[in-house]
Every structure is written in C-alpha cells, then in structure tokens.
XYZ file of C-alpha atoms in Angstrom:
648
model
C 138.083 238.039 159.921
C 138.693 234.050 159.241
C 137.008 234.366 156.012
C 139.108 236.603 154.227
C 142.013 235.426 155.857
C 140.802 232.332 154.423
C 140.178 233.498 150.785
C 143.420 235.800 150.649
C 145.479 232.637 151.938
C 143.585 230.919 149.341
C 144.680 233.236 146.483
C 148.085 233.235 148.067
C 149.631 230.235 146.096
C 148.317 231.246 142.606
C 149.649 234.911 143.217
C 153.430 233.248 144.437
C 152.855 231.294 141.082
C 152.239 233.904 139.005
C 155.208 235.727 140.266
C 157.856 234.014 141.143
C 159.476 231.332 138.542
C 162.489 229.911 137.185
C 165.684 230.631 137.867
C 164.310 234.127 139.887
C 162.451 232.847 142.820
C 163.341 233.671 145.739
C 162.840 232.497 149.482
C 159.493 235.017 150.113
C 157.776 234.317 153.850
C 154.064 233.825 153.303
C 152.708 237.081 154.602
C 154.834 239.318 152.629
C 153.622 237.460 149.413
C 150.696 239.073 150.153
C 151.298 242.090 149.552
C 151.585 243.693 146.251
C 155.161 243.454 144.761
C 154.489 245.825 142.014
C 153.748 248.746 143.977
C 157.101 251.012 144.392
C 159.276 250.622 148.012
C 160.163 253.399 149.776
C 163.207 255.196 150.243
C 165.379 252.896 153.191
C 165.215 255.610 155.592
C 168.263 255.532 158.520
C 167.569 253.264 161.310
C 167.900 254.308 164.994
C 167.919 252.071 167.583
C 164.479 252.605 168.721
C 163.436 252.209 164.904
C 164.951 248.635 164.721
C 163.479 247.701 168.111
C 160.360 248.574 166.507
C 160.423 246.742 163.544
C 161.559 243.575 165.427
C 158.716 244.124 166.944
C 156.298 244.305 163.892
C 158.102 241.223 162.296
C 157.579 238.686 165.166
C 153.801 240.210 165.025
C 153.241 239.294 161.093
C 154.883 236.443 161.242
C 152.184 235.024 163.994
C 149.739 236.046 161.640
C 151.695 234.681 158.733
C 151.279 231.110 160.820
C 147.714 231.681 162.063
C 147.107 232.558 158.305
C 148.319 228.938 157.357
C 146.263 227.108 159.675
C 143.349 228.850 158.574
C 143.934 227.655 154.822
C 144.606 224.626 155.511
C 141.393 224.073 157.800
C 139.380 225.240 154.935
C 141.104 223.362 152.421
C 140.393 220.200 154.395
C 136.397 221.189 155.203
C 136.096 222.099 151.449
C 137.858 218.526 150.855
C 135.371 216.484 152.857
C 132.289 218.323 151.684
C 133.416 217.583 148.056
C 133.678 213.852 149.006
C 130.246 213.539 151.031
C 128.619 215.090 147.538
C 130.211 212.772 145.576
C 128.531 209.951 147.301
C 125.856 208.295 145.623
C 122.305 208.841 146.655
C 120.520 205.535 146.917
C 117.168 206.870 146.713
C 117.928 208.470 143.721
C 119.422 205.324 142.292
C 116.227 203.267 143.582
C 113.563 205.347 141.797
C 115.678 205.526 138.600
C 115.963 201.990 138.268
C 112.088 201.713 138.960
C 111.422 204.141 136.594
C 113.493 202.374 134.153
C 111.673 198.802 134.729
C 108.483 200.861 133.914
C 109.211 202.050 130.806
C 111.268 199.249 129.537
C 110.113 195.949 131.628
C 105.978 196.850 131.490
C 105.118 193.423 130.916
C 107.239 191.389 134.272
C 106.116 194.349 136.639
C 102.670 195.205 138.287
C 102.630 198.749 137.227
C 100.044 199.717 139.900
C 102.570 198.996 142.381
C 105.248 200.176 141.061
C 103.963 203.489 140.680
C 103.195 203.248 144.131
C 106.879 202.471 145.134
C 108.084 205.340 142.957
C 105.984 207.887 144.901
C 106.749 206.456 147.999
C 110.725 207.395 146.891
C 109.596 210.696 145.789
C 108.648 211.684 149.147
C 110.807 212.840 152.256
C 112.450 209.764 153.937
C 110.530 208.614 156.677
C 107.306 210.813 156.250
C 106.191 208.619 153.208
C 102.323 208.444 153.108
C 101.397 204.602 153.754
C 97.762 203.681 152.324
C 96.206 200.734 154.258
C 92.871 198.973 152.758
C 89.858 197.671 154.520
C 88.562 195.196 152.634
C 85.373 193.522 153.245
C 85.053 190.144 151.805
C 81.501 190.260 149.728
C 79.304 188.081 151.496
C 76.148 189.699 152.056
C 75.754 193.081 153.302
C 77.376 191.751 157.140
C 81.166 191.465 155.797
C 80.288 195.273 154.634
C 78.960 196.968 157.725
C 81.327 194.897 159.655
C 84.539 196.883 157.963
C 82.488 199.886 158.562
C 82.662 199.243 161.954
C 86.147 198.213 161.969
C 87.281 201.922 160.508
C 85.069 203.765 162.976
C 86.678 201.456 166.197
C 90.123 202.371 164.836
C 89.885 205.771 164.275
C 87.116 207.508 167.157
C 87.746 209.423 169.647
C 85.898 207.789 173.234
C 86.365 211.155 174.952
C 84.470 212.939 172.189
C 80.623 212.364 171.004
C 79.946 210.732 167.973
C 81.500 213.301 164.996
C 80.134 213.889 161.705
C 82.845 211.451 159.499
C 81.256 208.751 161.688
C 77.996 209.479 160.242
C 79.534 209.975 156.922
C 81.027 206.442 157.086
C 77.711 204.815 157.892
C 75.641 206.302 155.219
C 78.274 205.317 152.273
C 77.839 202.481 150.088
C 80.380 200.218 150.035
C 80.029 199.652 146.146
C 81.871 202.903 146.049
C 84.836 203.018 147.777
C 85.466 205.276 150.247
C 89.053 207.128 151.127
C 89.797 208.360 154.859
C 92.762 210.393 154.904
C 94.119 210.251 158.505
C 95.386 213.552 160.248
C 93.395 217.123 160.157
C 94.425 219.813 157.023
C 96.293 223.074 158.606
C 92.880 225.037 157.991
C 90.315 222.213 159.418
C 89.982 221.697 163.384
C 90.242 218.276 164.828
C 87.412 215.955 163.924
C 85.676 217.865 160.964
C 85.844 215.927 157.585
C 86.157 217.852 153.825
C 85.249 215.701 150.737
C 87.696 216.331 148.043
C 86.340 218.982 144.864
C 86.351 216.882 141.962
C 87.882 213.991 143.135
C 86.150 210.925 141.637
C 86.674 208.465 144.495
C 84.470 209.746 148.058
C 87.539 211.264 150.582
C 87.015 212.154 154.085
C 89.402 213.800 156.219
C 89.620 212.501 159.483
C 91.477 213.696 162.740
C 92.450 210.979 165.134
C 93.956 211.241 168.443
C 95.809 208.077 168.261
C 96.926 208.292 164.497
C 97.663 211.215 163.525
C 100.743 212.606 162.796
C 101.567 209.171 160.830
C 100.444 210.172 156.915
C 97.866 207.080 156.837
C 95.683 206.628 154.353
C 93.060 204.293 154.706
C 90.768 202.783 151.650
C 87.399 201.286 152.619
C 85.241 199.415 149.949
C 84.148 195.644 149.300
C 86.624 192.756 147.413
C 86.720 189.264 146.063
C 89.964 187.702 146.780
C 88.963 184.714 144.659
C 87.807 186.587 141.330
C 90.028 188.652 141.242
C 92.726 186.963 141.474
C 94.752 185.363 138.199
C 96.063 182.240 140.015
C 96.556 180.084 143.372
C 100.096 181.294 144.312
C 100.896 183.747 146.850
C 102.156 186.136 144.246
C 98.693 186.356 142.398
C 96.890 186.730 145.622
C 99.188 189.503 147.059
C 98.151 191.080 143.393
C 94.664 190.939 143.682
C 94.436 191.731 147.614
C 97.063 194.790 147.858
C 95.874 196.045 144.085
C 91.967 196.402 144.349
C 90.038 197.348 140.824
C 87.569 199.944 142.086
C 84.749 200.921 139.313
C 84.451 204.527 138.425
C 81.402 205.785 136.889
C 81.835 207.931 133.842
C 79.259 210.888 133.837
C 76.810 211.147 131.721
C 77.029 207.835 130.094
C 76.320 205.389 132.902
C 79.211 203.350 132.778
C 82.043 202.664 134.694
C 85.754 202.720 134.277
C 87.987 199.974 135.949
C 91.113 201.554 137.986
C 93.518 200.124 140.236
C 94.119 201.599 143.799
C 97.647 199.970 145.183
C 97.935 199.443 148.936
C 101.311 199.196 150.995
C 98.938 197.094 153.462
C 94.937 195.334 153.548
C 93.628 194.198 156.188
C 90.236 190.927 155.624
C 86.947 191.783 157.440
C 84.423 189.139 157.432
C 82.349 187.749 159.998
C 80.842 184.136 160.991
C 82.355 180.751 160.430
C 81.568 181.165 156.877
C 83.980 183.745 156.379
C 85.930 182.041 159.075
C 86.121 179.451 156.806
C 86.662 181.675 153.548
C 90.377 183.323 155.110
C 91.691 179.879 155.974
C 91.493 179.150 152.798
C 93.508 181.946 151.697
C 97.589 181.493 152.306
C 98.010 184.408 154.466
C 101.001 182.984 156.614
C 103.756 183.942 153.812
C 102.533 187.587 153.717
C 101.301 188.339 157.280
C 102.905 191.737 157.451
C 101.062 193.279 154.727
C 98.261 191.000 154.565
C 95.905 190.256 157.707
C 92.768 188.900 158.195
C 89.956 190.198 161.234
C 86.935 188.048 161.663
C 84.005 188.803 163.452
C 83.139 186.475 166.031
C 80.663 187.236 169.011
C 81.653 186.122 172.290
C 84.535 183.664 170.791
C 87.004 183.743 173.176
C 90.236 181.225 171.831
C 93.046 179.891 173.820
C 96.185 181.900 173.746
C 98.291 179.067 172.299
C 95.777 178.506 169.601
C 97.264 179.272 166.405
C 94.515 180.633 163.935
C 94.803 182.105 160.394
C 92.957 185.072 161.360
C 92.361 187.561 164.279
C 88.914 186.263 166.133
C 87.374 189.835 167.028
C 83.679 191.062 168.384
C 82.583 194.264 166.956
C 79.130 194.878 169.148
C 80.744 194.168 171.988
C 83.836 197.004 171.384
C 80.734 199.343 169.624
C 78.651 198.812 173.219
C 82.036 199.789 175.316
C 82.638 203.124 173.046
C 78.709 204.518 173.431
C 79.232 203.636 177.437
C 82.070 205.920 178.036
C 80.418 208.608 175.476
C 77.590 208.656 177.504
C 79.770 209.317 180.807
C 83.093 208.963 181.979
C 82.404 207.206 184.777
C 82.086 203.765 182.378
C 85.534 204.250 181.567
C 87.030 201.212 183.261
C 83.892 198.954 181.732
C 85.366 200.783 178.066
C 88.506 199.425 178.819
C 87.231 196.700 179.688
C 85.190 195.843 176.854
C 87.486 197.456 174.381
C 90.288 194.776 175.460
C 87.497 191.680 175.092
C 87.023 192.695 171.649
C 90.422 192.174 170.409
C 90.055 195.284 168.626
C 93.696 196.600 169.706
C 95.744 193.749 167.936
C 94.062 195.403 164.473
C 95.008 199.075 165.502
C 98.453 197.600 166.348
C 98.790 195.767 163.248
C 97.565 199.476 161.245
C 99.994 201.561 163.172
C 103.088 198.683 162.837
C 106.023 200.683 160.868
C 104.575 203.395 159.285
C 106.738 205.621 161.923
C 110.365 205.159 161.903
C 112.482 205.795 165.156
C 115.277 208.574 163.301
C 114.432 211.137 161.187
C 115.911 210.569 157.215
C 114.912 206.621 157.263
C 112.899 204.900 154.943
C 109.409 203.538 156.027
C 109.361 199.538 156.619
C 106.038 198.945 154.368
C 107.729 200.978 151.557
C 110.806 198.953 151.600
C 108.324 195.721 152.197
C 106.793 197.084 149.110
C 109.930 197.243 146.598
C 111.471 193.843 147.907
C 108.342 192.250 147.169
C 107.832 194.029 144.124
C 111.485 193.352 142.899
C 110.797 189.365 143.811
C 108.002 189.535 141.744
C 109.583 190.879 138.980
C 112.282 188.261 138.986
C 109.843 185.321 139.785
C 108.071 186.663 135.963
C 111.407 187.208 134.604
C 112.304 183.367 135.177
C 108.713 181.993 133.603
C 109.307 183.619 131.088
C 113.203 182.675 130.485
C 111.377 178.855 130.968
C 108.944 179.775 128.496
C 111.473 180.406 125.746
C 114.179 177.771 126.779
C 110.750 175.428 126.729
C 109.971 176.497 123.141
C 113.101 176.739 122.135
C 113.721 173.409 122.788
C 110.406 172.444 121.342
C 111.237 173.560 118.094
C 114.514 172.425 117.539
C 114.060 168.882 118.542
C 114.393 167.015 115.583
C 111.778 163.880 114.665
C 114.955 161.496 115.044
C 115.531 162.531 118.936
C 111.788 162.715 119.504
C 111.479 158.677 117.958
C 114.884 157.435 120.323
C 113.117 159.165 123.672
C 109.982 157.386 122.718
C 112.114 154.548 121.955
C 113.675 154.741 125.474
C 110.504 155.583 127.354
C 109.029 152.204 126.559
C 112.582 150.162 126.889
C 112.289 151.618 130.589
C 108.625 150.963 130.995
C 109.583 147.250 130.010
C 112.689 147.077 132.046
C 110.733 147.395 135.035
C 107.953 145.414 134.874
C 110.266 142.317 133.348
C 112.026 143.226 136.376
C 108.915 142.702 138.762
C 107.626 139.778 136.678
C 110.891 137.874 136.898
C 112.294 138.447 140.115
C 108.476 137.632 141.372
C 107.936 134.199 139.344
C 111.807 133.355 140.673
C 111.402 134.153 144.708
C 107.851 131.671 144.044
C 109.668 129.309 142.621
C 110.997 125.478 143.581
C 114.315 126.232 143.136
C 113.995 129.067 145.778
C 111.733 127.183 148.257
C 114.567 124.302 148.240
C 116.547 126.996 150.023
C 114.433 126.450 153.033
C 116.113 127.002 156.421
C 115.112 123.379 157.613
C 116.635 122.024 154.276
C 120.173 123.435 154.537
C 121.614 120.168 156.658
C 121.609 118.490 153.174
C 121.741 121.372 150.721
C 123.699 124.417 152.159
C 126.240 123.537 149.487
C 123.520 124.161 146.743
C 123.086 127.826 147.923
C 125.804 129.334 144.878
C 124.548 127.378 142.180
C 120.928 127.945 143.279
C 121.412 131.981 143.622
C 123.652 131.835 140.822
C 120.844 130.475 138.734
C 118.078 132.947 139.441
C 120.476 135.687 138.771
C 120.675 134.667 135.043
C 118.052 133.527 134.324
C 116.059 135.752 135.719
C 117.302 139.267 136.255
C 116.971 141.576 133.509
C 117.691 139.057 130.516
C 115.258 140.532 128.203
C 116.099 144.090 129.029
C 120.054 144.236 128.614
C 119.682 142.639 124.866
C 117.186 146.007 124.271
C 119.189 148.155 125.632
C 121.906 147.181 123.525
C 119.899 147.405 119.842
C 119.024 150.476 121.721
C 122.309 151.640 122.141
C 122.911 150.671 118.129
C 119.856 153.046 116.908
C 121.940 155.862 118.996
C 125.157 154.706 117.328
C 123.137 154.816 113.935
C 121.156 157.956 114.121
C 124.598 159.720 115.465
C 126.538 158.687 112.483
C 125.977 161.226 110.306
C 127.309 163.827 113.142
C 130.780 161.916 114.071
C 129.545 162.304 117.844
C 131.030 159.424 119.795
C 128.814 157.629 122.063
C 130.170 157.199 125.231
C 127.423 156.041 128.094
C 128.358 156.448 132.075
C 130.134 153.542 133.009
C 128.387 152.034 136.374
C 128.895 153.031 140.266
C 129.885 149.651 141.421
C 129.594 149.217 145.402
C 133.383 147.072 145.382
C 136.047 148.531 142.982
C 137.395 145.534 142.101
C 134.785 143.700 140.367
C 134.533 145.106 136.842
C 131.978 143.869 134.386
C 133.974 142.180 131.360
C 131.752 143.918 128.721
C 132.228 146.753 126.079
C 131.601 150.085 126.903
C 129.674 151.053 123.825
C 126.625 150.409 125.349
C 125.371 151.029 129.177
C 126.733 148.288 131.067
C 124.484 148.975 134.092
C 122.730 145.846 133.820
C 125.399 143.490 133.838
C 127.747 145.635 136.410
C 124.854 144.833 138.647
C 124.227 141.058 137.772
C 128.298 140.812 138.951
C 127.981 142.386 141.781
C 125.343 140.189 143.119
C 127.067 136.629 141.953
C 130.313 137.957 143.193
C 129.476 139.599 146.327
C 126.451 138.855 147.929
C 126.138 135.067 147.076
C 129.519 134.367 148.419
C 128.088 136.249 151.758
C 124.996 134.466 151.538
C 126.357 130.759 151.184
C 129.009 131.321 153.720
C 126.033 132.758 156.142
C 124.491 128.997 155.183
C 127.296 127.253 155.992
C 128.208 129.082 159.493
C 124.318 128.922 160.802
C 124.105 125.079 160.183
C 127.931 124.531 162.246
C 126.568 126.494 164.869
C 122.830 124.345 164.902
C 124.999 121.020 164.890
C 127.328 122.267 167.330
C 124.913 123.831 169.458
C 122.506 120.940 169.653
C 125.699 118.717 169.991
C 126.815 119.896 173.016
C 123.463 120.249 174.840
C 122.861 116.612 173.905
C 126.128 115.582 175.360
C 125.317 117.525 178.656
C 122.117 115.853 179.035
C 123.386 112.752 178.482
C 126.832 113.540 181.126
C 123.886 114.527 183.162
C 122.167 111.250 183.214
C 125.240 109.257 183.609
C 127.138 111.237 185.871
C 124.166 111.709 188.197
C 122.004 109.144 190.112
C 118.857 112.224 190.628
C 118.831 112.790 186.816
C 116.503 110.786 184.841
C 116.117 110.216 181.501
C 112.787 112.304 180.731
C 115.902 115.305 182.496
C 118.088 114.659 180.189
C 116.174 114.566 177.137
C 114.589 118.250 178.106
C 118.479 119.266 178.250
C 118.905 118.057 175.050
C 115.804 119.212 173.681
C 115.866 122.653 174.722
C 119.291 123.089 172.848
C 118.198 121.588 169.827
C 114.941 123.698 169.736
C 117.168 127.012 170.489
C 119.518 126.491 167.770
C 116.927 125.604 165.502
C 114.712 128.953 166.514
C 117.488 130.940 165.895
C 119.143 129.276 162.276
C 115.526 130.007 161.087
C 114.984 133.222 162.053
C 118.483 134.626 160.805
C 118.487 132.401 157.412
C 114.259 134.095 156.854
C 116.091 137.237 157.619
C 119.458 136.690 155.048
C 116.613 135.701 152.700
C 114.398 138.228 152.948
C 117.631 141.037 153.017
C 118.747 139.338 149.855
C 115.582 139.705 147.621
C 115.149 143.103 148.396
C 119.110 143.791 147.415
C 118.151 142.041 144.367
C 115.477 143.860 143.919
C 117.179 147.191 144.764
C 120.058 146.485 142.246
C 117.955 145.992 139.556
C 116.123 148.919 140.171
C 118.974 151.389 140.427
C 120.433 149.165 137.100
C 117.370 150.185 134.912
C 117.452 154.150 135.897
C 121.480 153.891 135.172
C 120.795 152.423 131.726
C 117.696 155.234 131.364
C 119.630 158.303 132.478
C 122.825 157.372 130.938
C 121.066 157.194 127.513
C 119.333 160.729 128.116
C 122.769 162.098 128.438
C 123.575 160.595 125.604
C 120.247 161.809 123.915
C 120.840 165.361 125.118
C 124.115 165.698 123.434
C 122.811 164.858 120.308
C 119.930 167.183 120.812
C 122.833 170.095 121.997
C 124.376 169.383 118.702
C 121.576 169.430 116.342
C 119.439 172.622 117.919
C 120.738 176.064 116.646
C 121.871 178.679 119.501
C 119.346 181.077 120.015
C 120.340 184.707 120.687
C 119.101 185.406 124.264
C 116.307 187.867 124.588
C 117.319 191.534 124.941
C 114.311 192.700 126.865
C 114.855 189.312 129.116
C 118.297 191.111 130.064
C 117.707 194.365 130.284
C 114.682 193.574 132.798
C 117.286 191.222 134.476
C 119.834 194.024 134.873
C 117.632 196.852 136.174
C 116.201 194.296 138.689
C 119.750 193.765 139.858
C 120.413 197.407 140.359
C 117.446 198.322 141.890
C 118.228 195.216 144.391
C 121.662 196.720 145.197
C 120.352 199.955 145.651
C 117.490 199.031 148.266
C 120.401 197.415 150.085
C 121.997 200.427 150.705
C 118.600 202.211 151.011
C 118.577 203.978 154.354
C-alpha cells in the first residue's frame, strides 16, 4: 500500500544511518536495507540451475519495487515540502485584526473605538459571509422624515406575491425614539416571513425573511438621527462619525433613565422628505463618501432629468406603497406594480443596500468591511498628524525665546512698511511731471531724456526708505546672534540676467538693491532704445508719405494739391497712431515691471530674514524627545495598512 511504502522508505535513510558508517559501509541496494540485518542468514544452500533462474527472477522483481519505492518517497517528501511552505505563509487576516486589536488597546484616543470594534468582528468572521449592518436613518423633522424610513424598510424588504406579514405590522406600530433592529434572512427553526423579538435584548429585533435579500447576512438598523448635533465638526471625517456611529438611548429599568450607546454601521442610508429636507442633505458633503453614505428624499411626483446631477436620490413613497397593495390585491395588476414600482425610484435604494455585501468567490473579504478599515485606518492617521501639529505647535510655542518673538515683530512691521512705501512712492512718481514729460507726443525733443528721467524715479523713489531698515534690521539679527557665534548669511537675490551683480555686501539682504540694478541696467536701456526707434520710424514714415504726395503733385497733371496733402496726411496720422499706442503700451509694461520687482524685492528681503530667524530659533529651542504613544500609533497604523493590502 503507498502509505507504508511511503513511511518504510521514509525510515529507510535513518535505518542505513544507523547502520552503516565509517570505514564499514558498504554498497547496500535500497530494498535490501530494508530488511533487518541483525536477524541470522541462512545456510547458502547449493544452487541448481532452475534455483538461479529463479532468483534472477526474484531480483529483477525487488529491484522494480526497490525503484517504485523511491519514487514514492520522494513524492511524499516533496507534498510534505510544499504543505510545510503554504503553512508557513502569513495569514493576513490574522495580521489585520492583531494590529486592530493592538491600536485599541494602545492608540484609544486617535481611533473611533465603535468602529473599530466593528472592523475587528467583521475579521473574526468567515471571509466573505461577514454580517454587514446598514442604517436607516430618518433625519428628525417632524414625525414625516420618521414614517417615511418606515416606509422605506417595508418597500425594501416585502414580499408583493405575499399579503401583508406580521413584521410589517410590527414596523408600523414602533416608535422611532427606540430604535428598531431587522435582521435579514429567516433562523433554521422560523418559516419564511415570521419575525422573533430577541429575549432580553435591550434594543427591539425583528427577524425578517426576504425573498430578494436573504442569504446576504444584512442587518438593518431603523431609528431617527441628527446629522448636525451630533456631529463634532464640519469635515467629512466628523460627519462620517456621527452618521455611520449613531448614539441610541437605552433606558435603564427601574430608574427611568437612559444610557447612551453607540451602534456602528458599515453603511446609512438619509430619509427625509420635502424640499426642506431636500434642502437639509445638500447641505451635507455626501459626494466624498457616497458608497457608504446615501441620501433618499421623498418627493411626490418629482420626476428629474437623467443628466441632472443631484446630491440625493429624488424618490415617491405613496406612489411605490399604492403599486405593492395593487398586486397584493391580485395578480393581474402586476404590470401596473412594475410599473409603479419603477416610477418610484425605489430600486436605485435596494441596489445601493444590496451593493457588495456578496462577493463573487468564496474565501474573499466583503467590500464595505474593507471600505470600513481603509477609512478607519485614514482616520486614524488624519488624528495622528493633528496631534503631531499640536505638539510641534507647542513645542515651538514654548521654546521661542522673547528675543526671536521681538525681531519677527520687528520684521512684520519692516514688511508692512516696505509695501505701502512701495505703493506710496511708485504712485506719487508715475503722477508726477517728470513722468508726464515722457509723453509719446513729447519724445521728438526729449527721447534722449528717457535714461536720466527713468533713472531718476528709480532712486528716488523705489524702496529708499525700506533698504536703510532692512539693513539696521539686519544689525539687530547680527546683535541678538552674537552671543551664539551663528553667522548670518541672508539668500543672495535671483537676478533675471547673470551678469549684473549688485556691488553691495552680503551681510544684509541685498534684494532691494539687486532689483533697483536690474531695472537701471536692463529695462531702461530697452526702454530708451524703444524711444529712440519709434520716433525714426514716425519721421521716416511721415517722410516718405510726404515726399510721395508731393512726387504725386508734381509728377502728375490730375493730382491736386488738396491729393497730395491727404497722401501726406494719412502717413503722418498712421505713424503717429501707432508711436502712441506702442510708447502707452512700453509705458504702461514698464510700471507694472517696476512695480512687480519691487514686490518680489520686499518678500526676498522678508523670507530671507525668516530663514535667518528660524536658525536662530533651531539653535536656541531644546530637542524634544518625540512622543512614544505618537509612534507606536504610527507603527501599528502602518502594519495594519500593509496587511489590508494583502487582505484577500
């Protein structure tokens, strides 16, 4: 039989071991090492001719075996091999809920523990038969939004080919200030459609068996919320929180008051109705979170275009209500059902209630479950970085000394004045004369004056005041530094031409006067040679269409004089229109560079001093040991990430 041929080939080696070594061994075939070597040989008997054809015989027979034996062992060796290997392999599940378990007990205060206790369950069960709890919420406005969800949970969940059962009944006398939990799929002892309330059980549950849902391990919870109250803060985070994490009040017996507890969700799905409540869910930011969060509102006889791109799903509950009673009452109403049932966009809801909560192969992980830990992980790590800020924040805080805090005030109101002498200056010079003698009509007798004019405004008026600041600036830095032997070294400028260089010291920012030579020796040469080229062309232009009105007058007998002056006229007019309207333009382009440089000179001089600022500050604060809990949190985050990778 292979198995013992299997085990005895098995033992084969460690027997040969045991008795053959050193300088004894001898060449043994494997089937005779079988065989006990202890046990006494009998006498060699005389062989006849017959006996040796016989034994011939029996030796090509074992050693067959002997080979048959070999590939047996080695088969098994090599199945026992791989088995070994696919143990070894680690179990990502396993790896996942330990790492969850571990952020529970050791990261309670960056993790919703609700959910995460949800999560843990969810990895506790079989892949891909995890129970998924959806919530019916309906938003608090009135006693409508209420019996509206009501009506939601019986549309999703009756049978039209059956009469009205008794958890339909059940549903319609509860009170939503209670919740309610409908546990989807019949127990092995109930028959379809009868419901059992849970002994003991503090919440109301009601089994339920639907044709079109079972078989899926839903749970649904019904009861009444408050998006806005109950949640913390506007981001989607703290709204996901308060939405999929609903507080339900328990009441404790005897004494008349209630307990607080929270009942996580994998999914909840908005009922309201109107355009109040319309108006309520487009309020809410639903749009990053639409595949565990969605929104239903009741809206009679609302029929929106199909391209129309709404927050919420438009749906009317009386009419799908009339269409179920019609085919209850006979079967013959079954295409009006359909009909109606369509109308009331009440399939897009059981569509969104039944999305992934089945996978397609048996052993794989539920989508909402995974949905669940990612977003739960992201959480954790969106907390994890506050509070990191926090303490980098406060850190800082307290280690700033009172001689950094007096040079940033120092340099908050050098900038403040940098810019508005900037404004001030550059306003009072572009109003000026000297500026309007730069006129495009006056540059026949003063395009030569362009470089001294320009060069004028330039220092005079850009950023006088400002540079000598920053410089007793840059001494209080050199000062308060001192004591520290930090050397002060500020950013030298970004100049738009390499080869001009400001001829200044670079122990203070040299922004400012970087940019005052870059205008004088850049864009005033450009702007004076634009001067001089737009008044050769005007003369030359109007030259030569008052020489071809005159050639036209005396070379012609039909030209008259009132022709030849519109020759000449138009030309001069041309020229004219066009040296004005490119000189405005050069003008214009030029106060706004002028602008623009001074602009981008101030922030150089303000960020170059921060750098300096923050050294000092680098210097002075002491390090602070990084939080332990911040980094074990961090870690177990990490690990659970990896392992939901390979999560199947």
């Amino acid at each position: 039989m292979p198995p013992r041929l299997s085990l005895r080939a098995s033992a084969a080696p460690r027997r040969l071991l045991g008795q053959v070594s050193g300088s004894e061994r001898q060449a043994v075939c494997f089937f005779c090492s079988l065989t006990d070597s202890s046990s006494p040989r009998p006498q060699q008997q005389q062989q006849t001719p017959a006996t040796r054809r016989a034994r011939r015989r029996r030796g090509g027979r074992l050693a067959a075996s002997s080979q048959q034996q070999q590939r047996v062992y080695q088969s098994t060796t090599s199945t026992a091999s791989s088995t070994s290997s696919t143990t070894r392999e680690p179990d990502a599940r396993k790896e996942l809920e330990d790492a969850l378990v571990q952020l529970q007990k050791h990261a309670a205060s960056f993790v919703n523990l609700s959910r995460l206790q949800l999560a843990i369950n969810g990895l506790r069960q079989e892949p891909g038969s995890e129970a998924i709890r959806v919530a019916i919420l309906g938003l608090t406005n009135g006693t409508v939004s209420g019996q509206s969800a009501k009506q939601v949970l019986k549309l999703l969940l009756a049978d039209p080919l059956k009469d009205e059962e008794e958890w339909e009944r059940e549903v319609d006398r509860h009170d939503l200030t209670q919740p309610m939990i409908i546990r989807v799929g019949a127990k092995d002892h109930q028959t379809p459609g009868t419901i059992s309330l849970a002994k003991g059980s503090l919440l109301h549950e009601v089994n339920v068996s639907s044709a079109t849902m079972n078989g899926h391990n839903l749970e649904l919870l019904l009861m009444e919320t408050n998006p806005y109250v109950a949640s913390a803060d506007d981001s989607v985070e703290g709204l996901e929180d308060a939405i999929l994490v609903p507080t339900v009040d328990i009441p404790i017996s005897g004494t008349g008051r209630y307990t607080p507890v929270t009942t996580p969700v994998h999914k909840a799905l908005l009922v309201t109705n109107g355009l109040m409540g319309a108006a309520s869910v487009a309020s809410l930011p639903l749009s990053e979170s639409a595949d565990v969060i969605a929104a239903a509102v009741d809206i009679p006889e609302y029929k929106p275009d199909s391209q129309t791109a709404l927050p919420f799903t438009p749906i009317d509950v009386g009419t799908a209500s009339v269409g179920l009673g019609l085919i209850r009452k006979s079967l013959n109403d079954a295409m009006e059902y359909e009909h109606m049932w369509f109308q009331s966009n009440l399939p897009k809801l059981k569509d969104w209630v039944k999305a992934d909560v089945t996978t397609d192969a048996a052993g794989i992980t539920k989508a909402p479950v995974r949905r669940l830990i990612a977003s739960l992980l992201q959480n954790t790590t969106i907390a994890i970085a506050e509070e990191e800020a926090r303490a980098v924040s406060t850190t800082l805080t307290t280690a700033t000394s009172p001689k950094s805090t007096h040079l940033n005030s120092n340099l908050a109101a050098w900038a403040e004045g940098a810019h508005s002498e900037l404004q001030e200056q550059l306003d009072l010079a572009f109003s000026s004369r000297r500026w309007r003698k730069l006129g495009w009509w006056k540059l026949f007798w003063r395009v030569d004056d362009v470089h001294m004019l320009t060069t004028d405004i330039i220092n005079q008026r850009f950023l006088p005041t400002a540079e000598k600041k920053a410089i007793y600036l840059a001494g209080q830095i050199q000062e308060a530094n001192a004591p520290n032997s930090i050397s002060v070294v500020y950013d030298a400028p970004v100049l738009q031409t390499p080869d001009v260089q400001p001829a200044v010291p670079t122990t203070w920012p040299t922004n400012i006067p970087a940019a005052r030579s870059y205008l004088q020796n850049e864009t005033i040469p450009a702007l004076q040679a634009l001067a001089q080229k737009l008044v050769l062309q005007t003369l030359s232009t109007s030259g030569l269409t008052t020489s071809l009105g005159a050639l036209a007058y005396f070379g012609t007998l039909t030209t008259g004089i009132y022709e030849a002056g519109a020759v000449a006229a138009l030309g001069i007019v041309w020229s004219m229109r066009r040296m004005q309207k490119q000189w405005e333009t050069a003008r214009s382009f030029w106060e706004g560079e002028v602008r623009e440089e001074g602009r981008k000179a101030v922030r150089g001089v303000e960020t170059s001093v921060e750098k300096v600022l923050k050294q000092s500050e680098d210097v002075d604060a002491t390090p602070v040991a990084e939080n332990e809990e911040l980094i074990r949190a961090r870690d177990l985050v990490e690990k659970a990430t990896e392992a939901l990778d390979r999560l199947k």
